[in-house]
Short mmCIF file of C-alpha atoms and ligand atoms in Angstrom, two decimals:
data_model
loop_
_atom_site.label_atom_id
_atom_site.label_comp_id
_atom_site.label_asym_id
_atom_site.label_seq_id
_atom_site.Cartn_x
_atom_site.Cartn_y
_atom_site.Cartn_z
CA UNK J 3 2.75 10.70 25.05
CA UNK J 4 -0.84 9.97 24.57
CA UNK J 5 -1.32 6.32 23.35
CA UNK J 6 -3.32 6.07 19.66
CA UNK J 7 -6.40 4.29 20.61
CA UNK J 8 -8.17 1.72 18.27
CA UNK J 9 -11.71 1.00 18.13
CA UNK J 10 -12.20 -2.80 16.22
CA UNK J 11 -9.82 -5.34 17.34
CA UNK J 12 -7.17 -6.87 14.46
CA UNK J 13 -6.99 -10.72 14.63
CA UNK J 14 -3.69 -11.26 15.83
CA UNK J 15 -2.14 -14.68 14.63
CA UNK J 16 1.15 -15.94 16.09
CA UNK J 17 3.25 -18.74 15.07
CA UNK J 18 6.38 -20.86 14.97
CA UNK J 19 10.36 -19.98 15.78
CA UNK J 20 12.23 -17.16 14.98
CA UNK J 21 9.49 -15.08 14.10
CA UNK J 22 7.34 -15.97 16.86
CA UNK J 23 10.73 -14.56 18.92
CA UNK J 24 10.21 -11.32 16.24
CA UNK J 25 6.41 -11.21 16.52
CA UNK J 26 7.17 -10.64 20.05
CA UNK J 27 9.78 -8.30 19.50
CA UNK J 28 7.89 -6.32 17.64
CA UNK J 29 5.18 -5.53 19.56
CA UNK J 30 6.86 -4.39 22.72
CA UNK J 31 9.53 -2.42 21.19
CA UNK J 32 7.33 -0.80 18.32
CA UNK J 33 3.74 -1.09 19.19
CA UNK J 34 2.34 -1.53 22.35
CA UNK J 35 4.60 1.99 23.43
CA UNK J 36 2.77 3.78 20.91
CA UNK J 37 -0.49 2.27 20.22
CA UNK J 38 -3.19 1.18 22.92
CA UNK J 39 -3.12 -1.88 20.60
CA UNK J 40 -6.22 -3.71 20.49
CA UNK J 41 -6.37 -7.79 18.91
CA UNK J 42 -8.19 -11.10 19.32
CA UNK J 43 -5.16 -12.94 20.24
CA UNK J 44 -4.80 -16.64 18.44
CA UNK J 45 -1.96 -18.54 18.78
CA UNK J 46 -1.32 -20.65 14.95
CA UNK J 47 2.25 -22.08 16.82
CA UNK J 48 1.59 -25.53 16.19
CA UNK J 49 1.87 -26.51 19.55
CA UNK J 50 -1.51 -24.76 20.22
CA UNK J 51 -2.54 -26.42 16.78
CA UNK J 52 -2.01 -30.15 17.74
CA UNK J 53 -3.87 -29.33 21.65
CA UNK J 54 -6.65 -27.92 19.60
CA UNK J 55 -6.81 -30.13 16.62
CA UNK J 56 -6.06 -27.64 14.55
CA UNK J 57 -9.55 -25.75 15.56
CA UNK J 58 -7.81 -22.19 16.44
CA UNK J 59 -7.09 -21.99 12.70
CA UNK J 60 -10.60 -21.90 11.36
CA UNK J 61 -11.61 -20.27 14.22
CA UNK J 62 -8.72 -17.13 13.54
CA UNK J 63 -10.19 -17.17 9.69
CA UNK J 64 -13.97 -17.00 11.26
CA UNK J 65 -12.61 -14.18 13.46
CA UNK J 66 -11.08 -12.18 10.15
CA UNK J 67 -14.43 -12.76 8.28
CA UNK J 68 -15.63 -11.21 11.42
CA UNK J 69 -13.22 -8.08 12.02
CA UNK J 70 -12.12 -7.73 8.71
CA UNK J 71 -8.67 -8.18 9.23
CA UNK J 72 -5.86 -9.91 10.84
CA UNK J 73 -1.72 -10.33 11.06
CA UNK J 74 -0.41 -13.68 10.33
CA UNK J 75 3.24 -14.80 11.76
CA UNK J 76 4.92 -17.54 9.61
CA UNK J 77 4.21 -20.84 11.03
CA UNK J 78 5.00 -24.70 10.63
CA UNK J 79 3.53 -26.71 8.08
CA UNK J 80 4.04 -29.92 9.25
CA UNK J 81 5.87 -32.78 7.64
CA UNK J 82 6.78 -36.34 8.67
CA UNK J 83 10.66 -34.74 10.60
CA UNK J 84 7.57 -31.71 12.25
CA UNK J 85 5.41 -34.32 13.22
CA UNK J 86 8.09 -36.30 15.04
CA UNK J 87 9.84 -32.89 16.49
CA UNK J 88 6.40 -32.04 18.17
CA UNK J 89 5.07 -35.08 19.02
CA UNK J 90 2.05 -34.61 16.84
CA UNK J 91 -1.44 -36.21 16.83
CA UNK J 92 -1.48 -35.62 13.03
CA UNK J 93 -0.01 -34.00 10.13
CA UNK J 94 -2.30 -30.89 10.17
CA UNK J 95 -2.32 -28.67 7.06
CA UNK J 96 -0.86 -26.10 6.08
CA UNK J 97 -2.26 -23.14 8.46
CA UNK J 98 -2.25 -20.63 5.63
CA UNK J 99 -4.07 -23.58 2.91
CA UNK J 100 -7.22 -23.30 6.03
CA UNK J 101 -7.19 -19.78 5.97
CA UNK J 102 -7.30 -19.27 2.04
CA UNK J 103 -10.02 -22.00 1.83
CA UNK J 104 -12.23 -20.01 4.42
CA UNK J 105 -11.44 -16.67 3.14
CA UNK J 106 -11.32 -17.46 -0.60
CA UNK J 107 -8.64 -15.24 -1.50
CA UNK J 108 -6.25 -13.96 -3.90
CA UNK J 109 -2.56 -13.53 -2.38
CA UNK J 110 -0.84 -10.35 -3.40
CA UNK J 111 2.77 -10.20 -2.53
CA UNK J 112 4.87 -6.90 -3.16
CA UNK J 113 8.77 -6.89 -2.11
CA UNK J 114 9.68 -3.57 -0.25
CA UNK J 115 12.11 -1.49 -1.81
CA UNK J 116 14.89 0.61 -0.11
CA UNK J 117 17.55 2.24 -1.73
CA UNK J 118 20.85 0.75 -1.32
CA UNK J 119 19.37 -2.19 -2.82
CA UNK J 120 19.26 -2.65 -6.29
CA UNK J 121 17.03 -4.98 -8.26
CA UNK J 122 18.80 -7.02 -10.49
CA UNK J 123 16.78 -5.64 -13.18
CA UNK J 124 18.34 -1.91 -13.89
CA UNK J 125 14.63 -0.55 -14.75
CA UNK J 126 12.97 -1.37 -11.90
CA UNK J 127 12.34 1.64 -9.65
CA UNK J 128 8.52 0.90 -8.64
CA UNK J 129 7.46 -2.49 -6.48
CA UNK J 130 5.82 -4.89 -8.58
CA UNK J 131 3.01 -6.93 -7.01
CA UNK J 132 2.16 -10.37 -7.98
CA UNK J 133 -1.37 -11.40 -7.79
CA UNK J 134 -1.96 -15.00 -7.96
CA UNK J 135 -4.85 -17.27 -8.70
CA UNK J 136 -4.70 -20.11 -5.60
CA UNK J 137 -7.12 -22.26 -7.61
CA UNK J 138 -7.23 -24.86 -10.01
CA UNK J 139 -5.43 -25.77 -12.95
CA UNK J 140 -2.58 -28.03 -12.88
CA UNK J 141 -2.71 -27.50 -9.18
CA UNK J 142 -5.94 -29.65 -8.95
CA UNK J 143 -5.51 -31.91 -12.07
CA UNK J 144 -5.91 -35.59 -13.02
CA UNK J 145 -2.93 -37.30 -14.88
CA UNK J 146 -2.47 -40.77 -16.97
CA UNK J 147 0.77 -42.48 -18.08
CA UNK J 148 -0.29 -43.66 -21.34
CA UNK J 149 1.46 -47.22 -21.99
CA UNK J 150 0.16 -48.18 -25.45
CA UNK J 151 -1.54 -47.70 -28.43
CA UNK J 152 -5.33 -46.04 -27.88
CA UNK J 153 -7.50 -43.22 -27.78
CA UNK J 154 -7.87 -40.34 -25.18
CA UNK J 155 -10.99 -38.86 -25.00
CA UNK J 156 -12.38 -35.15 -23.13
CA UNK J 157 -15.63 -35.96 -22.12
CA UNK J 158 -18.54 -34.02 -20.08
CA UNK J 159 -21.60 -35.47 -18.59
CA UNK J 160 -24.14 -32.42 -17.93
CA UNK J 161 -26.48 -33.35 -14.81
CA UNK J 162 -29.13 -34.25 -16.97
CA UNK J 163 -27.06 -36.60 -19.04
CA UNK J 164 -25.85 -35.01 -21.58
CA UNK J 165 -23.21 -35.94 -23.19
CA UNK J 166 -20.27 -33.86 -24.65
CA UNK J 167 -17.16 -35.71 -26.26
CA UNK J 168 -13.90 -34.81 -28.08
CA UNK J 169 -10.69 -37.25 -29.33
CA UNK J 170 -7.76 -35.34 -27.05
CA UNK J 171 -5.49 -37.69 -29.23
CA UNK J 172 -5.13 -41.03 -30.65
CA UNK J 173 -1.93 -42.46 -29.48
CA UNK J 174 0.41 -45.00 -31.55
CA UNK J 175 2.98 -45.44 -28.63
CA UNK J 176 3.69 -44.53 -25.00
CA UNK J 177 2.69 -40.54 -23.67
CA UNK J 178 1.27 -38.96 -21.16
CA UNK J 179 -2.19 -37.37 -20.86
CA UNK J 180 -3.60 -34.60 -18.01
CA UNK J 181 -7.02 -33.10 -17.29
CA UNK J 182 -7.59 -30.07 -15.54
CA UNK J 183 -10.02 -27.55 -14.78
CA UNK J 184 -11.37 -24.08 -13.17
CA UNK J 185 -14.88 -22.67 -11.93
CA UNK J 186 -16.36 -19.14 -13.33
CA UNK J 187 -17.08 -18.65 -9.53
CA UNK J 188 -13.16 -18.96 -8.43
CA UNK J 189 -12.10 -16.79 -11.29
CA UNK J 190 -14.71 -14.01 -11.03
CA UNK J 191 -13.65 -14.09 -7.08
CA UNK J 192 -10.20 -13.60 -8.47
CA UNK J 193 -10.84 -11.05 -10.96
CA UNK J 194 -12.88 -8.67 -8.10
CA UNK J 195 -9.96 -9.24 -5.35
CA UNK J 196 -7.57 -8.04 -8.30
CA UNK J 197 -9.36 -5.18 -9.55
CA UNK J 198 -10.27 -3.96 -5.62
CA UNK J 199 -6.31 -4.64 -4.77
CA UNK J 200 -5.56 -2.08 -7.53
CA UNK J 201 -7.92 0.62 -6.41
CA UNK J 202 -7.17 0.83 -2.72
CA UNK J 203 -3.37 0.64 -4.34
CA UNK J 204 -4.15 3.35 -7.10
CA UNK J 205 -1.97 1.03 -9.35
CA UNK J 206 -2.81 -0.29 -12.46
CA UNK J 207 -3.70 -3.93 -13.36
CA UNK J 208 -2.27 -6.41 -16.19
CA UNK J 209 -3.39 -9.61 -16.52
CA UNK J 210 -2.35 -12.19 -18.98
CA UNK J 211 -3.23 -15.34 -20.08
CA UNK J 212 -2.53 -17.59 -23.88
CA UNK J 213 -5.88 -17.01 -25.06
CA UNK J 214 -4.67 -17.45 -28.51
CA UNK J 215 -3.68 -20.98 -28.23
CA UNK J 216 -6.24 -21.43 -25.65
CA UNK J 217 -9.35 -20.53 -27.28
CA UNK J 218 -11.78 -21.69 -24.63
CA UNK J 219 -10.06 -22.18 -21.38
CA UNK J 220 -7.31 -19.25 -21.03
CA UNK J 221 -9.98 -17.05 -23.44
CA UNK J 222 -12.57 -17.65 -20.74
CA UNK J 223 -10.24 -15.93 -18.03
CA UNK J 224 -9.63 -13.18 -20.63
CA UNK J 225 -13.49 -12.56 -21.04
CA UNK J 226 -14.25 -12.74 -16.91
CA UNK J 227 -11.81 -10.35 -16.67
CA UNK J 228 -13.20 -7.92 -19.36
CA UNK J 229 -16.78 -8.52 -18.55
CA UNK J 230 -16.37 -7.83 -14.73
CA UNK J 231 -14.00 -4.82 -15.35
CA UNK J 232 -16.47 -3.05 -17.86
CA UNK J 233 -19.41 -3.68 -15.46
CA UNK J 234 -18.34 -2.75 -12.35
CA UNK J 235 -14.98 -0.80 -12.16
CA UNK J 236 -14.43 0.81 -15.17
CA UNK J 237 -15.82 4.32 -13.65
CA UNK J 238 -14.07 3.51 -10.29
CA UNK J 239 -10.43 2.66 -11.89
CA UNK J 240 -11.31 5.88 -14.71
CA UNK J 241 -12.11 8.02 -11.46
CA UNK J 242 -8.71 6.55 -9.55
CA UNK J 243 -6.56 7.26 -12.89
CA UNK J 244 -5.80 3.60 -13.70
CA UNK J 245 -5.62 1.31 -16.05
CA UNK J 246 -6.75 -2.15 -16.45
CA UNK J 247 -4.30 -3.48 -19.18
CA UNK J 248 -4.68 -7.07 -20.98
CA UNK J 249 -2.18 -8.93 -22.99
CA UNK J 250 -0.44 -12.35 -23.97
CA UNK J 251 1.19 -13.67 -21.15
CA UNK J 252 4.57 -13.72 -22.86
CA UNK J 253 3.99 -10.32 -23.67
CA UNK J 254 3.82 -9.47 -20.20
CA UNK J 255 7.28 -10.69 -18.93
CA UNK J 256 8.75 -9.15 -22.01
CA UNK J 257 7.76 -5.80 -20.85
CA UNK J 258 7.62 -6.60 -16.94
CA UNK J 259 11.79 -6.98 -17.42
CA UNK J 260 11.69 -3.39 -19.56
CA UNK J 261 9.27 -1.62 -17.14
CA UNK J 262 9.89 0.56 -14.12
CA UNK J 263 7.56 -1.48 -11.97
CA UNK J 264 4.71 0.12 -9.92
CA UNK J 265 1.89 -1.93 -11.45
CA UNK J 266 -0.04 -5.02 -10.19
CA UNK J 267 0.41 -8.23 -12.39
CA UNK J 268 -2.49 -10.70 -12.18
CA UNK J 269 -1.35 -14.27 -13.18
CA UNK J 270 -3.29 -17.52 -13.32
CA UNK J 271 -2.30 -20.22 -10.89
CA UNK J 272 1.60 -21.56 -12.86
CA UNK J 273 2.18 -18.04 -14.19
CA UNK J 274 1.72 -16.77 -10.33
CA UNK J 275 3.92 -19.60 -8.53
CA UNK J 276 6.76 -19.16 -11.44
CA UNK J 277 6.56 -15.41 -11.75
CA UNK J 278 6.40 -14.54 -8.00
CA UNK J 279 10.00 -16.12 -7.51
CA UNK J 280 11.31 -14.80 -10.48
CA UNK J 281 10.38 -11.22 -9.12
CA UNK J 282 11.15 -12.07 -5.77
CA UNK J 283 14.79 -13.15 -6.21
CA UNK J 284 14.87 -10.23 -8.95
CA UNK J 285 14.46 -7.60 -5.98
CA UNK J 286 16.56 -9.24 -3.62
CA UNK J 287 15.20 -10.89 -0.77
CA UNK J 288 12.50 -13.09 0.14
CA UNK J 289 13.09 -11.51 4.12
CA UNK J 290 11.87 -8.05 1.87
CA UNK J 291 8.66 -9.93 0.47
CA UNK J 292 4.98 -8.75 1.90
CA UNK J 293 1.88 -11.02 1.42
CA UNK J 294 -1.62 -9.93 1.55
CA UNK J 295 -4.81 -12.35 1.51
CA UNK J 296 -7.79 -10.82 -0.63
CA UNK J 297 -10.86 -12.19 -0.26
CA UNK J 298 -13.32 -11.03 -2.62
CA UNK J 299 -15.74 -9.83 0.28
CA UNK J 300 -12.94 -7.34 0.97
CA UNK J 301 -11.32 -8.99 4.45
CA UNK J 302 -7.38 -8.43 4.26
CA UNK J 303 -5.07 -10.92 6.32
CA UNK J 304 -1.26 -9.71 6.02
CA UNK J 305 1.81 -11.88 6.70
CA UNK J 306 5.45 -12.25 5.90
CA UNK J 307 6.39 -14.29 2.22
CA UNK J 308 9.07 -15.82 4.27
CA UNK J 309 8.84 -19.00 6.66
CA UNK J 310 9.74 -19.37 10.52
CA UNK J 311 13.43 -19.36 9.97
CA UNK J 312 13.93 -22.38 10.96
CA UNK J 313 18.20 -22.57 11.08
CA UNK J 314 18.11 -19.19 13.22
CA UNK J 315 15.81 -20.39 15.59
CA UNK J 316 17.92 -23.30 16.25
CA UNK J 317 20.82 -20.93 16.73
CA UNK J 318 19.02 -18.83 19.22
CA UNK J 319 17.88 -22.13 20.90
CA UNK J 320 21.97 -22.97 21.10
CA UNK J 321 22.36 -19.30 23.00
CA UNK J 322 23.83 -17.92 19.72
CA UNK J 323 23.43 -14.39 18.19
CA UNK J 324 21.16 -14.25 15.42
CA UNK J 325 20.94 -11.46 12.43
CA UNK J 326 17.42 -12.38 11.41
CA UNK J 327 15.97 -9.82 9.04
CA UNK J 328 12.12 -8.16 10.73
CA UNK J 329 10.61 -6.16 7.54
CA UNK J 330 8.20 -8.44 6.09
CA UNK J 331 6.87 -8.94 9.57
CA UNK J 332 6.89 -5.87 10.50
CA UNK J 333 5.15 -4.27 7.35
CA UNK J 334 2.90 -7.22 7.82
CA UNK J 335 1.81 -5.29 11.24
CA UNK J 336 2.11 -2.03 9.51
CA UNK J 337 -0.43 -2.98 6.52
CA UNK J 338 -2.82 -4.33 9.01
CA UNK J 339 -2.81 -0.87 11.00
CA UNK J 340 -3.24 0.75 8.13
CA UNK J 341 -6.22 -1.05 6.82
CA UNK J 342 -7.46 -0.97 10.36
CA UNK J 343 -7.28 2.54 10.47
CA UNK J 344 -8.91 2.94 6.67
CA UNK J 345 -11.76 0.55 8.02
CA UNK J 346 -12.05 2.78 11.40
CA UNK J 347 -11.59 5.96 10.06
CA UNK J 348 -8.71 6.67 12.76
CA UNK J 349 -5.61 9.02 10.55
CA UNK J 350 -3.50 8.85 13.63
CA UNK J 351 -3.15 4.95 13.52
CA UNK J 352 -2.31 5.54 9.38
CA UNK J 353 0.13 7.96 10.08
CA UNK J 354 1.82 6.05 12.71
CA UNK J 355 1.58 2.72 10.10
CA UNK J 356 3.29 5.30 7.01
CA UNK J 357 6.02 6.50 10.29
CA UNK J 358 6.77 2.99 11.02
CA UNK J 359 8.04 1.87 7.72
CA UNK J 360 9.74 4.93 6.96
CA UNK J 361 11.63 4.94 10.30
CA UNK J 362 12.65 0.79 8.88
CA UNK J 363 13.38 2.03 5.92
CA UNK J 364 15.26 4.33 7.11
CA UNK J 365 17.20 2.30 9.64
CA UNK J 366 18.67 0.28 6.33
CA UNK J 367 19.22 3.17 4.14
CA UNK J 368 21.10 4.71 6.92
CA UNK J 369 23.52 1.46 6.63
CA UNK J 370 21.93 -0.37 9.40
CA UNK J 371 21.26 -3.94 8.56
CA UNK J 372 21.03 -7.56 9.27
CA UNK J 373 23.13 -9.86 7.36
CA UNK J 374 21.35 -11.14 4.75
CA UNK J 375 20.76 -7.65 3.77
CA UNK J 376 24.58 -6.85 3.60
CA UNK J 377 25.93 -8.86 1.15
CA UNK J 378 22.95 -7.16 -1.04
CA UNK J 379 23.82 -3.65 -0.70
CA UNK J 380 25.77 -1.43 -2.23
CA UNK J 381 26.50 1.13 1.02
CA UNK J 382 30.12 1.09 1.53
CA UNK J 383 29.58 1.73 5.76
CA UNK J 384 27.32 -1.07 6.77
CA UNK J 385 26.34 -1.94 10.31
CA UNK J 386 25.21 -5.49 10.69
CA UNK J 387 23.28 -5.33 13.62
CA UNK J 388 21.56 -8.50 15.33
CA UNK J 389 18.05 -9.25 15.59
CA UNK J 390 16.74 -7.12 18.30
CA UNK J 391 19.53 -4.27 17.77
CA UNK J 392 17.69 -3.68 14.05
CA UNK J 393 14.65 -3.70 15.54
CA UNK J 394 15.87 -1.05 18.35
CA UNK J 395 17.63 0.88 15.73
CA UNK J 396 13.84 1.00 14.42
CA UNK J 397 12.72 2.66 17.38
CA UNK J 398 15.36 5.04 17.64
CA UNK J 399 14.23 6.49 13.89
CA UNK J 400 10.71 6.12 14.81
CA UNK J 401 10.87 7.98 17.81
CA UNK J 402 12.77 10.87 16.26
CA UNK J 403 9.59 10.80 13.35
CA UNK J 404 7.37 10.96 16.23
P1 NAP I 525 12.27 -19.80 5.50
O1 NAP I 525 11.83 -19.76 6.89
O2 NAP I 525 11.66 -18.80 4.58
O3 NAP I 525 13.85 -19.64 5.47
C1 NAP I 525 14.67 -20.08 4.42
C2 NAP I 525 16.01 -19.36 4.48
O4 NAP I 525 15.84 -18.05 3.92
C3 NAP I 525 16.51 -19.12 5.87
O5 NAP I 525 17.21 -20.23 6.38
C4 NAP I 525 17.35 -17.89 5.70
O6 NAP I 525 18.60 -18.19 5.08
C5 NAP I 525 16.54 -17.08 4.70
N1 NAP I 525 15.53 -16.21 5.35
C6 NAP I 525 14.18 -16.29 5.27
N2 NAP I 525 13.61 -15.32 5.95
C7 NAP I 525 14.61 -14.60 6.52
C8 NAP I 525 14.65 -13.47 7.36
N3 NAP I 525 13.52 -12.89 7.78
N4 NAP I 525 15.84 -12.99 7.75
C9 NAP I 525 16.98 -13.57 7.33
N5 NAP I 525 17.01 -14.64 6.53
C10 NAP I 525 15.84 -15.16 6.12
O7 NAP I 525 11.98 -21.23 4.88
P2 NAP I 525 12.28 -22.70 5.46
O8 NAP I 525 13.45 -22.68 6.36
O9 NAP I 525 12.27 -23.55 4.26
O10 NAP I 525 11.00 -23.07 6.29
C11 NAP I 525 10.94 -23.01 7.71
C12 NAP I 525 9.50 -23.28 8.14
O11 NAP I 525 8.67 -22.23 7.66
C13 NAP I 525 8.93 -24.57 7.58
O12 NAP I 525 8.41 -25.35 8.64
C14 NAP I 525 7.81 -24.15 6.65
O13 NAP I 525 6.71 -24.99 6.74
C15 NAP I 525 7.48 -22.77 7.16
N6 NAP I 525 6.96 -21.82 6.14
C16 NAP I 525 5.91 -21.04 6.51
C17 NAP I 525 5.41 -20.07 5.67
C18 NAP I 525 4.26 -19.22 6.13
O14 NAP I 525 3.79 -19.35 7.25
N7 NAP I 525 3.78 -18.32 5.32
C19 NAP I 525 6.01 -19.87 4.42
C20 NAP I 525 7.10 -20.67 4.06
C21 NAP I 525 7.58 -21.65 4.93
P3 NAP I 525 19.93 -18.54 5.87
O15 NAP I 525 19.62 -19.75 6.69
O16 NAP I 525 20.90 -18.80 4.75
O17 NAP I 525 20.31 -17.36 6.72
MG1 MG I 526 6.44 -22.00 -5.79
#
C-alpha cells in the first residue's frame, strides 16, 4: 500500500506517563503504517522541560503559530511532590497555561459518543461542545475580607486622570468584597474563535450570559457577541445553515438538559469551568473528552481533556497490565490530520482521519473495551482488552475500512 503523503509538517508535542507510552503506541500501530507522517517533533515531557528551562514550550506554540497546527500529549504540571519526583530546577507552569497565553485561544472540548454508552441525560443523542472563555473574571480578581464598619468604593482612574467613582456598599459589620474585570480585546478574540469553531463544525452557537442583572459587565459580552456576529458572520453562518442563538444563562442549562445536543455552547470563564464537568461526567468519561485550542488567527492545537494517568503509569512502571483508555488521544491525532488535510487540501489524509475514528468507534461498539469503559456500557458481551490490545483491535477495524 502506497503511504498518504503530507505536505506541511503538524507540530507534534509529547509528554508525560501513560500517554507518552500511548502517544507512542499510537503512532506505530496506527500512523506511521499508513501515513508518510510528517511533524516538528517537541518533546513537552518535563524532563526535556526542566533541561530546557521550559524553552521547548514557547518554542512548540511559536512552531503552531507557524504551521498552523499541532497535537498535544497530556503532560505534568508540576507541583511541590513533581518537583521533588524530577529533581526540578523550578516549578515550571503549566505547559498548556504557555501555550494558551501565546496562542490566545478559546478551548473547545466535545466528548465522543459511541453507542453502547448512554449519557446520563436520556435526550442527548448529539455531542455537545463547550466553549470556554480562559480569561478574566473571577479567575484574575482582587479580593478583601472586610473586618469592620466602612465604605467600599469602585473606582477608575482614566490615563489622563479622570476620575470615575461609585459606593459598592457601605458596610455596618464584617463581609467580604471582590473586584474583577475583562478586556473588549479578550472577548472579541473569544467571540471570533466561537463563531469560526461553529462554521468549520456546521453547528450552531448559544451563548449566555446574566445580562439582566448585569447591566454593564455580562451586557457588554452580550453586545460583542451581537455586534461581531451581525458584522462579520451573519452571511457565512446564513450560507452554512446555522444559527447563532442568545439567551440567559440559566435559560441555557434549562434547555441544554431537554435538548438532543449537537450545538456549541459558548460560556464565560465560571459558566465554562462548571458547565464543562457537568457535561463531561453527563456523557460518561473524561478518557472520551476531546480538547481543541482556538486561537482567533485560526491555528488549532488538539489534545486529550484527560491528564497523564498518573496511577497507570506507575502500574506499568511495576511490570503490571494496564487497561488505559486511547480515544481522546487518538482523536486528538485524528482532528489534527484532519485540519491538516483541510489546510493542505490533501482528501486522502481526511478520509483516513474520518476511517480512523470510525474503525475506534467501532472497536467499542463491537464490545471491545478498556475498563473504565466497561462498567459504562450497556453491551452484555464485553471484552476488556489492555492498553495496546485496544489499540491493535483498532488496527484490525481500520485495516478492514482500508
Ligand atoms: P488524569 O490523568 O486525568 O487521571 C485521573 C483518573 O481518571 C485516572 O487515575 C483514571 O482513573 C481516570 N482516567 C483518566 N484518563 C483515563 C484514560 N485515558 N483511561 C482510563 N482512565 C483514565 O488526572 P490526574 O491523575 O489528576 O493527573 C495526572 C497528571 O496529569 C498530573 O500531573 C496533572 O498535572 C496532569 N494533567 C495534565 C493535563 C493536560 O496535559 N491537559 C490535564 C489534566 C491533568 P483510575 O485511576 O480510577 O483508573
Ligand atoms: Mg474546573
Amino acid at each position: 500500500m502506497v503511504k498518504i503523503a503530507m505536505k506541511t509538517p503538524l507540530v507534534e508535542m509529547d509528554g508525560d506517563e501513560m500517554t507518552r507510552i500511548i502517544w507512542k503506541m499510537i503512532k506505530d500501530e496506527l500512523l506511521l503504517p499508513f501515513i508518510d507522517l510528517k511533524t516538528e517533533y517537541y518533546d513537552l515531557g518535563l524532563e526535556y522541560r526542566n533541561e530546557t528551562d521550559d524553552k521547548v514550550t514557547t518554542e512548540a506554540s511559536e512552531a503552531i503559530k507557524k504551521y498552523g497546527v499541532g497535537v498535544k500529549c497530556a503532560t505534568i504540571t508540576p507541583n511541590a511532590a513533581r518537583v521533588k519526583e524530577y529533581n526540578l530546577k523550578e516549578m515550571w507552569k503549566s505547559p498548556n497555561g504557555t501555550i494558551r497565553a501565546i496562542l490566545d485561544g478559546t478551548v473547545f472540548r466535545s466528548p465522543i459518543i459511541v453507542d453502547s454508552i448512554e449519557p446520563f441525560v436520556r435526550t442527548w443523542k448529539k455531542p455537545i461542545t463547550i466553549a470556554r472563555h480562559a480569561y478574566g473574571d473571577v479567575y484574575k480578581n482582587v479580593e478583601i475580607k472586610v473586618e469592620g464598619k466602612g465604605t467600599a468604593e469602585l473606582v477608575f482612574t482614566s490615563e489622563n486622570g479622570e476620575v470615575e467613582k461609585q459606593v459598592i456598599h457601605t458596610f455596618d459589620g464584617p463581609g467580604v468584597l471582590q473586584g474583577m474585570h475583562n478586556t473588549n480585546k479578550s472577548i472579541e478574540s473569544f467571540a471570533r474563535a466561537c463563531f469560526n469553531f461553529a462554521l468549520d463544525r456546521k453547528e450552531d452557537l448559544w451563548f449566555a450570559s446574566k445580562d439582566t442583572i448585569s447591566k454593564k459587565y455580562d451586557h457588554t459580552f452580550k453586545d460583542i457577541f451581537e455586534e461581531i456576529f451581525e458584522e462579520e458572520y451573519k452571511v457565512k453562518f446564513d450560507e452554512a445553515g446555522i444559527e447563532f442563538f442568545y439567551t440567559l444563562i440559566d435559560d441555557a442549562v434549562a434547555r441544554v438538559v431537554k435538548s438532543e445536543g449537537g450545538f456549541i455552547w459558548a460560556c464565560k470563564n465560571y459558566d465554562g469551568d462548571v458547565m464543562s464537568d457537568m457535561v463531561a461526567t453527563a456523557f460518561g468519561s473524561l478518557a472520551m473528552m476531546t480538547s481543541v485550542l482556538v486561537s482567533p488567527e485560526g491555528f488549532y492545537e488538539y489534545e486529550a481533556a484527560h491528564g497523564t494517568v498518573q496511577r497507570h503509569y506507575y502500574n506499568h512502571l511495576k511490570g503490571k497490565e494496564t487497561s488505559t483508555n486511547s480515544m481522546a488521544t487518538l482523536f486528538a491525532w485524528t482532528g489534527a490530520l484532519r485540519k491538516r488535510g483541510e489546510l493542505d487540501n490533501i482528501p486522502e489524509l481526511i478520509t483516513f482521519a474520518d476511517k480512523l475514528d470510525k474503525a475506534s468507534i467501532q472497536t467499542i461498539e463491537e464490545g471491545v473495551m478498556t475498563k473504565d469503559l466497561a462498567s459504562l456500557s450497556s453491551i452484555k458481551d464485553i471484552k476488556v482488552v489492555n492498553t495496546e490490545d485496544f489499540i491493535k483491535e483498532i488496527r484490525t477495524r481500520l485495516e478492514a475500512a482500508l
